Coordinates of N, CA and C in Angstrom, one line a residue:
M4 N 35.1 -108.1 -114.6 CA 34.6 -107.2 -115.6 C 33.2 -107.6 -116.0
I5 N 32.4 -106.7 -116.3 CA 31.1 -106.9 -116.9 C 31.3 -107.1 -118.4
Q6 N 30.7 -108.2 -118.9 CA 30.9 -108.5 -120.3 C 30.2 -107.4 -121.2
P7 N 31.0 -106.9 -122.2 CA 30.4 -105.8 -123.0 C 29.4 -106.4 -124.0
T8 N 28.5 -105.6 -124.5 CA 27.7 -105.9 -125.6 C 28.5 -105.6 -126.9
P9 N 28.2 -106.2 -128.0 CA 29.0 -106.0 -129.2 C 29.3 -104.5 -129.5
S10 N 28.4 -103.6 -129.1 CA 28.6 -102.2 -129.5 C 29.2 -101.3 -128.3
S11 N 29.5 -101.9 -127.2 CA 30.0 -101.1 -126.0 C 31.3 -101.7 -125.5
P12 N 32.1 -100.8 -124.9 CA 33.4 -101.2 -124.3 C 33.1 -102.0 -123.0
P13 N 34.1 -102.7 -122.5 CA 33.9 -103.4 -121.2 C 33.7 -102.4 -120.1
V14 N 32.9 -102.7 -119.2 CA 32.7 -101.8 -118.0 C 33.1 -102.5 -116.8
P15 N 34.1 -102.0 -116.0 CA 34.6 -102.7 -114.9 C 33.5 -102.7 -113.8
D16 N 33.4 -103.8 -113.1 CA 32.5 -103.8 -111.9 C 33.2 -103.2 -110.7
A17 N 32.4 -102.9 -109.7 CA 33.0 -102.2 -108.5 C 34.1 -103.0 -107.9
E18 N 34.0 -104.3 -107.8 CA 35.1 -105.1 -107.2 C 36.4 -105.0 -108.0
C19 N 36.3 -105.1 -109.3 CA 37.5 -105.0 -110.1 C 38.1 -103.6 -110.0
A20 N 37.3 -102.5 -110.0 CA 37.8 -101.2 -109.8 C 38.5 -101.0 -108.5
A21 N 37.9 -101.5 -107.4 CA 38.4 -101.4 -106.1 C 39.8 -102.2 -106.0
L22 N 39.8 -103.4 -106.5 CA 41.1 -104.1 -106.5 C 42.2 -103.4 -107.3
T23 N 41.8 -102.8 -108.4 CA 42.8 -102.0 -109.2 C 43.3 -100.9 -108.4
R24 N 42.4 -100.1 -107.8 CA 42.8 -98.9 -107.0 C 43.7 -99.4 -105.8
T25 N 43.3 -100.5 -105.1 CA 44.1 -100.9 -104.0 C 45.5 -101.4 -104.4
L26 N 45.6 -102.1 -105.5 CA 46.9 -102.6 -106.0 C 47.7 -101.5 -106.5
R27 N 47.1 -100.5 -107.1 CA 47.8 -99.3 -107.6 C 48.4 -98.6 -106.4
R28 N 47.7 -98.3 -105.4 CA 48.2 -97.6 -104.2 C 49.2 -98.4 -103.5
R29 N 49.0 -99.7 -103.2 CA 49.9 -100.5 -102.5 C 51.2 -100.7 -103.3
G30 N 51.1 -100.8 -104.6 CA 52.3 -100.9 -105.4 C 53.1 -99.7 -105.4
T31 N 52.5 -98.5 -105.4 CA 53.2 -97.3 -105.3 C 54.0 -97.1 -104.0
V32 N 53.3 -97.5 -102.9 CA 53.9 -97.4 -101.6 C 55.1 -98.3 -101.5
V33 N 55.0 -99.6 -101.9 CA 56.0 -100.5 -101.8 C 57.2 -100.1 -102.7
L34 N 56.9 -99.8 -103.9 CA 58.0 -99.3 -104.8 C 58.7 -98.1 -104.3
S35 N 58.0 -97.1 -103.8 CA 58.6 -95.9 -103.3 C 59.4 -96.1 -102.0
V36 N 58.9 -96.9 -101.1 CA 59.7 -97.2 -99.9 C 61.0 -97.9 -100.2
F37 N 60.9 -98.9 -101.1 CA 62.2 -99.6 -101.4 C 63.1 -98.7 -102.3
A38 N 62.6 -97.8 -103.1 CA 63.4 -96.9 -103.7 C 64.2 -96.0 -102.7
L39 N 63.5 -95.6 -101.7 CA 64.1 -94.8 -100.6 C 65.2 -95.6 -100.0
V40 N 65.0 -96.9 -99.7 CA 66.0 -97.7 -99.1 C 67.2 -97.8 -100.0
W41 N 67.0 -98.0 -101.3 CA 68.1 -98.1 -102.3 C 68.8 -96.7 -102.4
A42 N 68.1 -95.7 -102.3 CA 68.7 -94.3 -102.4 C 69.7 -94.1 -101.2
F43 N 69.2 -94.5 -100.0 CA 70.1 -94.4 -98.8 C 71.3 -95.3 -98.9
A44 N 71.1 -96.5 -99.5 CA 72.2 -97.5 -99.6 C 73.2 -96.9 -100.6
G45 N 72.7 -96.3 -101.7 CA 73.5 -95.7 -102.7 C 74.3 -94.5 -102.2
A46 N 73.6 -93.7 -101.4 CA 74.2 -92.5 -100.8 C 75.4 -92.9 -99.9
S47 N 75.2 -94.1 -99.2 CA 76.3 -94.5 -98.3 C 77.6 -94.9 -99.0
G48 N 77.5 -95.1 -100.3 CA 78.7 -95.4 -101.1 C 79.4 -94.2 -101.7
L49 N 78.7 -93.0 -101.6 CA 79.3 -91.8 -102.1 C 80.5 -91.3 -101.3
T50 N 81.6 -90.9 -101.9 CA 82.7 -90.4 -101.2 C 82.6 -89.1 -100.5
S51 N 81.7 -88.3 -101.0 CA 81.4 -87.0 -100.5 C 80.2 -87.0 -99.5
S52 N 80.4 -86.6 -98.3 CA 79.3 -86.7 -97.3 C 78.3 -85.6 -97.7
G53 N 78.7 -84.5 -98.3 CA 77.7 -83.6 -98.8 C 76.8 -84.1 -99.9
A54 N 77.4 -84.8 -100.8 CA 76.6 -85.5 -101.9 C 75.7 -86.5 -101.3
A55 N 76.2 -87.3 -100.3 CA 75.3 -88.3 -99.7 C 74.1 -87.7 -99.0
L56 N 74.4 -86.6 -98.2 CA 73.3 -85.9 -97.5 C 72.3 -85.3 -98.5
T57 N 72.8 -84.8 -99.6 CA 71.9 -84.2 -100.6 C 71.0 -85.3 -101.2
V58 N 71.6 -86.5 -101.5 CA 70.8 -87.6 -102.0 C 69.7 -87.9 -101.0
E59 N 70.1 -88.1 -99.8 CA 69.1 -88.5 -98.7 C 68.0 -87.4 -98.5
I60 N 68.4 -86.2 -98.6 CA 67.4 -85.1 -98.4 C 66.4 -85.1 -99.6
I61 N 66.9 -85.3 -100.8 CA 66.0 -85.3 -102.0 C 65.2 -86.6 -102.0
A62 N 65.7 -87.7 -101.5 CA 65.0 -89.0 -101.6 C 63.7 -88.9 -100.8
V63 N 63.7 -88.3 -99.7 CA 62.5 -88.3 -98.9 C 61.3 -87.6 -99.5
P64 N 61.4 -86.4 -100.0 CA 60.2 -85.8 -100.7 C 59.8 -86.5 -102.0
V65 N 60.8 -87.1 -102.7 CA 60.5 -87.8 -104.0 C 59.6 -89.0 -103.6
T66 N 60.0 -89.7 -102.5 CA 59.2 -90.8 -102.1 C 57.8 -90.4 -101.6
A67 N 57.8 -89.3 -100.8 CA 56.5 -88.8 -100.3 C 55.6 -88.3 -101.4
A68 N 56.1 -87.7 -102.4 CA 55.3 -87.3 -103.6 C 54.7 -88.4 -104.3
A69 N 55.4 -89.5 -104.5 CA 54.8 -90.7 -105.2 C 53.7 -91.2 -104.4
V70 N 53.8 -91.3 -103.1 CA 52.7 -91.9 -102.2 C 51.6 -90.9 -102.3
Y71 N 51.8 -89.6 -102.2 CA 50.7 -88.6 -102.3 C 50.0 -88.8 -103.6
L72 N 50.7 -89.0 -104.7 CA 50.0 -89.2 -106.0 C 49.1 -90.4 -106.0
A73 N 49.5 -91.5 -105.4 CA 48.7 -92.7 -105.3 C 47.4 -92.5 -104.5
Y74 N 47.5 -91.7 -103.5 CA 46.4 -91.5 -102.5 C 45.6 -90.2 -102.7
R75 N 46.0 -89.4 -103.7 CA 45.3 -88.1 -103.8 C 43.8 -88.3 -104.1
K76 N 43.1 -87.4 -103.6 CA 41.6 -87.4 -103.9 C 41.5 -86.8 -105.4
G77 N 40.5 -87.4 -106.1 CA 40.3 -86.9 -107.4 C 41.2 -87.5 -108.5
A78 N 42.0 -88.5 -108.1 CA 42.9 -89.1 -109.0 C 42.1 -89.8 -110.1
A79 N 42.5 -89.7 -111.3 CA 41.8 -90.4 -112.4 C 41.8 -91.9 -112.2
P80 N 40.8 -92.6 -112.5 CA 40.8 -94.0 -112.3 C 41.8 -94.6 -113.4
S81 N 42.3 -95.8 -113.0 CA 43.2 -96.4 -113.9 C 42.6 -96.6 -115.3
P82 N 43.3 -96.4 -116.4 CA 42.7 -96.6 -117.7 C 42.5 -98.0 -118.0
R83 N 43.1 -98.9 -117.2 CA 43.0 -100.3 -117.5 C 42.8 -101.0 -116.1
M84 N 41.8 -101.9 -116.1 CA 41.5 -102.6 -114.9 C 42.4 -103.9 -114.9
V85 N 42.9 -104.2 -113.7 CA 43.8 -105.4 -113.6 C 42.9 -106.7 -113.6
T86 N 43.5 -107.7 -114.1 CA 42.9 -109.0 -114.1 C 43.9 -110.1 -113.6
P87 N 44.1 -110.1 -112.3 CA 45.1 -111.1 -111.8 C 44.6 -112.5 -112.0
P88 N 45.6 -113.5 -112.1 CA 45.2 -114.9 -112.3 C 44.6 -115.4 -111.0
A89 N 44.0 -116.6 -111.1 CA 43.4 -117.2 -109.9 C 44.6 -117.5 -108.9
N90 N 44.3 -117.4 -107.6 CA 45.2 -117.6 -106.5 C 46.5 -116.7 -106.6
W91 N 46.3 -115.5 -107.2 CA 47.4 -114.6 -107.3 C 48.0 -114.2 -106.0
A92 N 47.2 -113.9 -105.0 CA 47.7 -113.4 -103.7 C 48.7 -114.5 -103.1
R93 N 48.3 -115.7 -103.2 CA 49.1 -116.8 -102.6 C 50.4 -116.9 -103.4
S94 N 50.3 -116.8 -104.7 CA 51.5 -116.9 -105.6 C 52.4 -115.7 -105.3
V95 N 51.9 -114.5 -105.1 CA 52.7 -113.3 -104.8 C 53.4 -113.6 -103.4
G96 N 52.8 -114.2 -102.5 CA 53.4 -114.5 -101.2 C 54.6 -115.4 -101.4
I97 N 54.4 -116.4 -102.3 CA 55.5 -117.4 -102.5 C 56.7 -116.7 -103.2
V98 N 56.4 -115.8 -104.2 CA 57.5 -115.1 -104.9 C 58.2 -114.2 -103.9
N99 N 57.5 -113.5 -103.0 CA 58.2 -112.6 -102.1 C 59.0 -113.4 -101.0
V100 N 58.5 -114.5 -100.6 CA 59.3 -115.4 -99.6 C 60.5 -115.9 -100.3
A101 N 60.4 -116.3 -101.6 CA 61.6 -116.8 -102.3 C 62.6 -115.7 -102.5
E102 N 62.1 -114.5 -102.8 CA 63.0 -113.3 -103.0 C 63.7 -113.0 -101.7
L103 N 63.0 -113.0 -100.5 CA 63.6 -112.7 -99.3 C 64.7 -113.8 -98.9
A104 N 64.4 -115.1 -99.2 CA 65.3 -116.2 -98.9 C 66.5 -116.0 -99.8
A105 N 66.4 -115.6 -101.0 CA 67.5 -115.5 -101.9 C 68.4 -114.3 -101.5
I106 N 67.7 -113.2 -101.0 CA 68.5 -112.1 -100.5 C 69.3 -112.5 -99.3
F107 N 68.7 -113.2 -98.4 CA 69.5 -113.6 -97.2 C 70.6 -114.5 -97.6
A108 N 70.4 -115.4 -98.6 CA 71.4 -116.4 -99.1 C 72.6 -115.6 -99.7
V109 N 72.2 -114.6 -100.5 CA 73.2 -113.7 -101.2 C 74.1 -113.0 -100.1
I110 N 73.5 -112.4 -99.1 CA 74.2 -111.7 -98.1 C 75.1 -112.7 -97.3
A111 N 74.6 -113.8 -96.9 CA 75.4 -114.8 -96.2 C 76.5 -115.3 -97.0
A112 N 76.3 -115.7 -98.3 CA 77.4 -116.2 -99.1 C 78.4 -115.1 -99.4
S113 N 78.0 -113.9 -99.6 CA 78.9 -112.8 -99.9 C 79.8 -112.5 -98.7
N114 N 79.2 -112.5 -97.6 CA 80.0 -112.2 -96.3 C 80.9 -113.4 -96.0
A115 N 80.4 -114.6 -96.2 CA 81.2 -115.8 -95.9 C 82.4 -115.9 -96.8
S116 N 82.3 -115.4 -98.0 CA 83.4 -115.5 -99.0 C 84.3 -114.3 -98.9
G117 N 84.0 -113.4 -98.0 CA 84.8 -112.2 -97.9 C 84.6 -111.2 -99.0
R118 N 83.5 -111.2 -99.7 CA 83.2 -110.4 -100.8 C 81.9 -109.6 -100.6
P119 N 81.8 -108.7 -99.5 CA 80.6 -108.0 -99.3 C 80.2 -107.0 -100.4
G120 N 81.2 -106.6 -101.2 CA 80.9 -105.7 -102.3 C 80.0 -106.3 -103.4
V121 N 79.8 -107.6 -103.4 CA 79.0 -108.3 -104.3 C 77.5 -108.1 -103.9
I122 N 77.2 -107.8 -102.6 CA 75.9 -107.8 -102.1 C 75.0 -106.8 -102.9
P123 N 75.3 -105.5 -103.1 CA 74.4 -104.7 -103.9 C 74.0 -105.2 -105.3
P124 N 74.9 -105.5 -106.1 CA 74.5 -106.0 -107.4 C 73.7 -107.3 -107.4
A125 N 74.1 -108.2 -106.4 CA 73.4 -109.5 -106.3 C 72.0 -109.3 -105.8
V126 N 71.8 -108.4 -104.9 CA 70.5 -108.1 -104.4 C 69.6 -107.5 -105.4
A127 N 70.2 -106.5 -106.2 CA 69.5 -105.9 -107.3 C 69.1 -106.9 -108.3
L128 N 69.9 -107.9 -108.6 CA 69.5 -108.9 -109.5 C 68.4 -109.8 -109.0
V129 N 68.4 -110.2 -107.7 CA 67.3 -110.9 -107.1 C 66.0 -110.1 -107.2
V130 N 66.1 -108.9 -106.8 CA 64.9 -108.0 -106.8 C 64.4 -107.8 -108.2
G131 N 65.3 -107.6 -109.1 CA 64.9 -107.5 -110.5 C 64.2 -108.7 -111.0
L132 N 64.8 -109.9 -110.8 CA 64.2 -111.1 -111.3 C 62.8 -111.4 -110.6
H133 N 62.6 -111.0 -109.4 CA 61.3 -111.2 -108.8 C 60.2 -110.5 -109.4
F134 N 60.5 -109.4 -110.1 CA 59.5 -108.6 -110.8 C 58.9 -109.3 -112.0
V135 N 59.7 -110.3 -112.6 CA 59.2 -111.0 -113.7 C 57.9 -111.8 -113.4
P136 N 57.8 -112.6 -112.4 CA 56.5 -113.2 -112.1 C 55.5 -112.2 -111.6
L137 N 55.9 -111.2 -110.9 CA 55.0 -110.2 -110.4 C 54.2 -109.5 -111.5
A138 N 54.9 -109.3 -112.6 CA 54.2 -108.6 -113.7 C 53.0 -109.4 -114.1
R139 N 53.0 -110.7 -114.2 CA 51.9 -111.5 -114.5 C 50.9 -111.6 -113.3
L140 N 51.4 -111.8 -112.1 CA 50.5 -112.0 -111.0 C 49.7 -110.7 -110.6
Y141 N 50.3 -109.5 -110.8 CA 49.6 -108.3 -110.5 C 49.0 -107.7 -111.8
D142 N 49.2 -108.4 -112.9 CA 48.7 -107.9 -114.2 C 49.2 -106.5 -114.4
Q143 N 50.5 -106.3 -114.1 CA 51.2 -105.0 -114.3 C 52.4 -105.2 -115.2
W144 N 52.2 -105.2 -116.5 CA 53.2 -105.6 -117.5 C 54.4 -104.6 -117.5
Q145 N 54.2 -103.4 -116.9 CA 55.3 -102.5 -116.8 C 56.4 -103.0 -115.9
Y146 N 56.0 -103.9 -115.0 CA 57.0 -104.5 -114.1 C 58.1 -105.3 -114.8
K147 N 57.8 -105.7 -116.1 CA 58.9 -106.3 -116.9 C 60.0 -105.3 -117.2
G148 N 59.6 -104.1 -117.4 CA 60.6 -103.0 -117.5 C 61.4 -102.8 -116.3
T149 N 60.7 -102.8 -115.1 CA 61.3 -102.7 -113.8 C 62.4 -103.8 -113.7
A150 N 61.9 -105.0 -114.0 CA 62.8 -106.2 -113.9 C 64.1 -106.0 -114.8
A151 N 63.9 -105.6 -116.0 CA 65.0 -105.4 -116.9 C 66.0 -104.3 -116.4
L152 N 65.4 -103.2 -115.9 CA 66.3 -102.1 -115.5 C 67.1 -102.4 -114.2
L153 N 66.4 -103.1 -113.3 CA 67.1 -103.5 -112.1 C 68.2 -104.6 -112.4
S154 N 67.9 -105.5 -113.3 CA 68.8 -106.5 -113.7 C 70.0 -105.8 -114.4
A155 N 69.7 -104.8 -115.2 CA 70.8 -104.1 -115.9 C 71.7 -103.4 -114.9
S156 N 71.1 -102.8 -113.8 CA 72.0 -102.1 -112.8 C 72.8 -103.2 -112.1
A157 N 72.3 -104.4 -111.9 CA 73.0 -105.5 -111.3 C 74.2 -105.9 -112.2
V158 N 74.0 -106.0 -113.4 CA 75.0 -106.4 -114.4 C 76.1 -105.3 -114.4
L159 N 75.7 -104.1 -114.4 CA 76.6 -103.0 -114.4 C 77.5 -103.0 -113.1
G160 N 76.8 -103.3 -112.0 CA 77.5 -103.4 -110.7 C 78.6 -104.5 -110.8
F161 N 78.2 -105.7 -111.3 CA 79.2 -106.8 -111.4 C 80.3 -106.4 -112.3
A162 N 80.0 -105.7 -113.4 CA 81.1 -105.3 -114.3 C 82.0 -104.3 -113.6
L163 N 81.5 -103.4 -112.9 CA 82.3 -102.4 -112.2 C 83.2 -103.1 -111.1
L164 N 82.6 -104.1 -110.4 CA 83.4 -104.9 -109.5 C 84.6 -105.6 -110.2
A165 N 84.3 -106.2 -111.3 CA 85.3 -106.9 -112.1 C 86.4 -106.0 -112.6
A166 N 86.0 -104.7 -112.9 CA 86.9 -103.7 -113.3 C 87.8 -103.2 -112.2
G167 N 87.5 -103.5 -111.0 CA 88.3 -103.1 -109.8 C 87.8 -101.9 -109.1
L168 N 86.6 -101.4 -109.4 CA 86.1 -100.2 -108.7 C 85.9 -100.6 -107.2
P169 N 86.1 -99.6 -106.3 CA 85.9 -99.9 -104.9 C 84.4 -100.2 -104.6
D170 N 84.2 -101.0 -103.6 CA 82.9 -101.5 -103.2 C 81.9 -100.3 -103.0
G171 N 82.4 -99.2 -102.4 CA 81.5 -98.1 -102.1 C 81.0 -97.5 -103.4
S172 N 81.9 -97.4 -104.4 CA 81.5 -96.8 -105.7 C 80.4 -97.7 -106.4
V173 N 80.6 -99.0 -106.3 CA 79.7 -99.9 -106.9 C 78.3 -99.8 -106.1
R174 N 78.4 -99.7 -104.8 CA 77.2 -99.6 -104.0 C 76.4 -98.3 -104.4
A175 N 77.2 -97.2 -104.7 CA 76.5 -96.0 -105.1 C 75.9 -96.1 -106.4
V176 N 76.6 -96.7 -107.4 CA 76.0 -96.8 -108.7 C 74.8 -97.7 -108.7
V177 N 74.9 -98.9 -108.1 CA 73.8 -99.8 -108.1 C 72.6 -99.3 -107.3
G178 N 72.9 -98.7 -106.1 CA 71.9 -98.2 -105.2 C 71.1 -97.1 -105.9
L179 N 71.8 -96.1 -106.5 CA 71.1 -95.0 -107.1 C 70.3 -95.4 -108.3
A180 N 70.9 -96.3 -109.1 CA 70.2 -96.7 -110.3 C 69.0 -97.5 -109.9
S181 N 69.1 -98.3 -108.9 CA 67.9 -99.1 -108.5 C 66.8 -98.2 -107.9
A182 N 67.3 -97.2 -107.1 CA 66.3 -96.2 -106.6 C 65.5 -95.5 -107.7
V183 N 66.3 -95.0 -108.7 CA 65.6 -94.3 -109.8 C 64.6 -95.2 -110.5
T184 N 65.1 -96.5 -110.8 CA 64.2 -97.4 -111.4 C 62.9 -97.6 -110.6
L185 N 63.0 -97.8 -109.3 CA 61.8 -98.1 -108.5 C 60.9 -96.9 -108.4
W186 N 61.6 -95.7 -108.3 CA 60.7 -94.5 -108.3 C 60.0 -94.3 -109.6
A187 N 60.7 -94.5 -110.7 CA 60.0 -94.4 -112.0 C 58.8 -95.3 -112.1
S188 N 59.0 -96.6 -111.6 CA 57.9 -97.5 -111.6 C 56.8 -97.1 -110.7
A189 N 57.1 -96.5 -109.5 CA 56.1 -96.1 -108.6 C 55.3 -94.9 -109.2
Y190 N 56.0 -94.0 -109.8 CA 55.3 -92.8 -110.4 C 54.4 -93.3 -111.5
H191 N 54.9 -94.3 -112.3 CA 54.1 -94.8 -113.4 C 52.8 -95.5 -112.9
V192 N 53.0 -96.3 -111.9 CA 51.8 -97.0 -111.3 C 50.8 -96.0 -110.6
A193 N 51.4 -94.9 -110.0 CA 50.5 -93.9 -109.3 C 49.8 -93.1 -110.3
V194 N 50.4 -92.7 -111.4 CA 49.8 -91.8 -112.3 C 49.0 -92.5 -113.5
R195 N 49.6 -93.6 -114.0 CA 49.1 -94.2 -115.2 C 48.3 -95.5 -114.8
G196 N 48.5 -96.1 -113.7 CA 47.8 -97.3 -113.3 C 48.5 -98.6 -113.7

């Protein structure tokens, strides 16, 4: 950022504006694609094949529209320029590797224990928690809301399992709630920055 004079607001330099635009677009794509994955996972737990197909059909254009919004020409610049901390890219890589390792551990432990129904809420919890450090690393504080909502869907999934709901029903609830959360975050990043 260019330092403001006492009477003027801060003016972002070209590098800061480019980084903000790149992170905004990349974030929208990643959030949208993973929302699509969660939507298909949730749809697979629905008892009605017609409902599952409807979810899948709707999920594709919802995802495509978010990506379009991020890359559209004439999009307003982000009202706030990001200011990531030093070595943010390396730290993001570490967070993502830790998330991936935790997801594989959850899947292996759940399958080994004969409890595959635990996988959707456990993965949602891992994904949700990984947004906590990403909020700071990407200077996107709305990711704390993403973390909270994904974690809440995980807690709901665990509660439904404890109440005896079938694994497919739990997968549908957690998957669709996670998809909606990630799409909401994607649209927010695409439109509001």
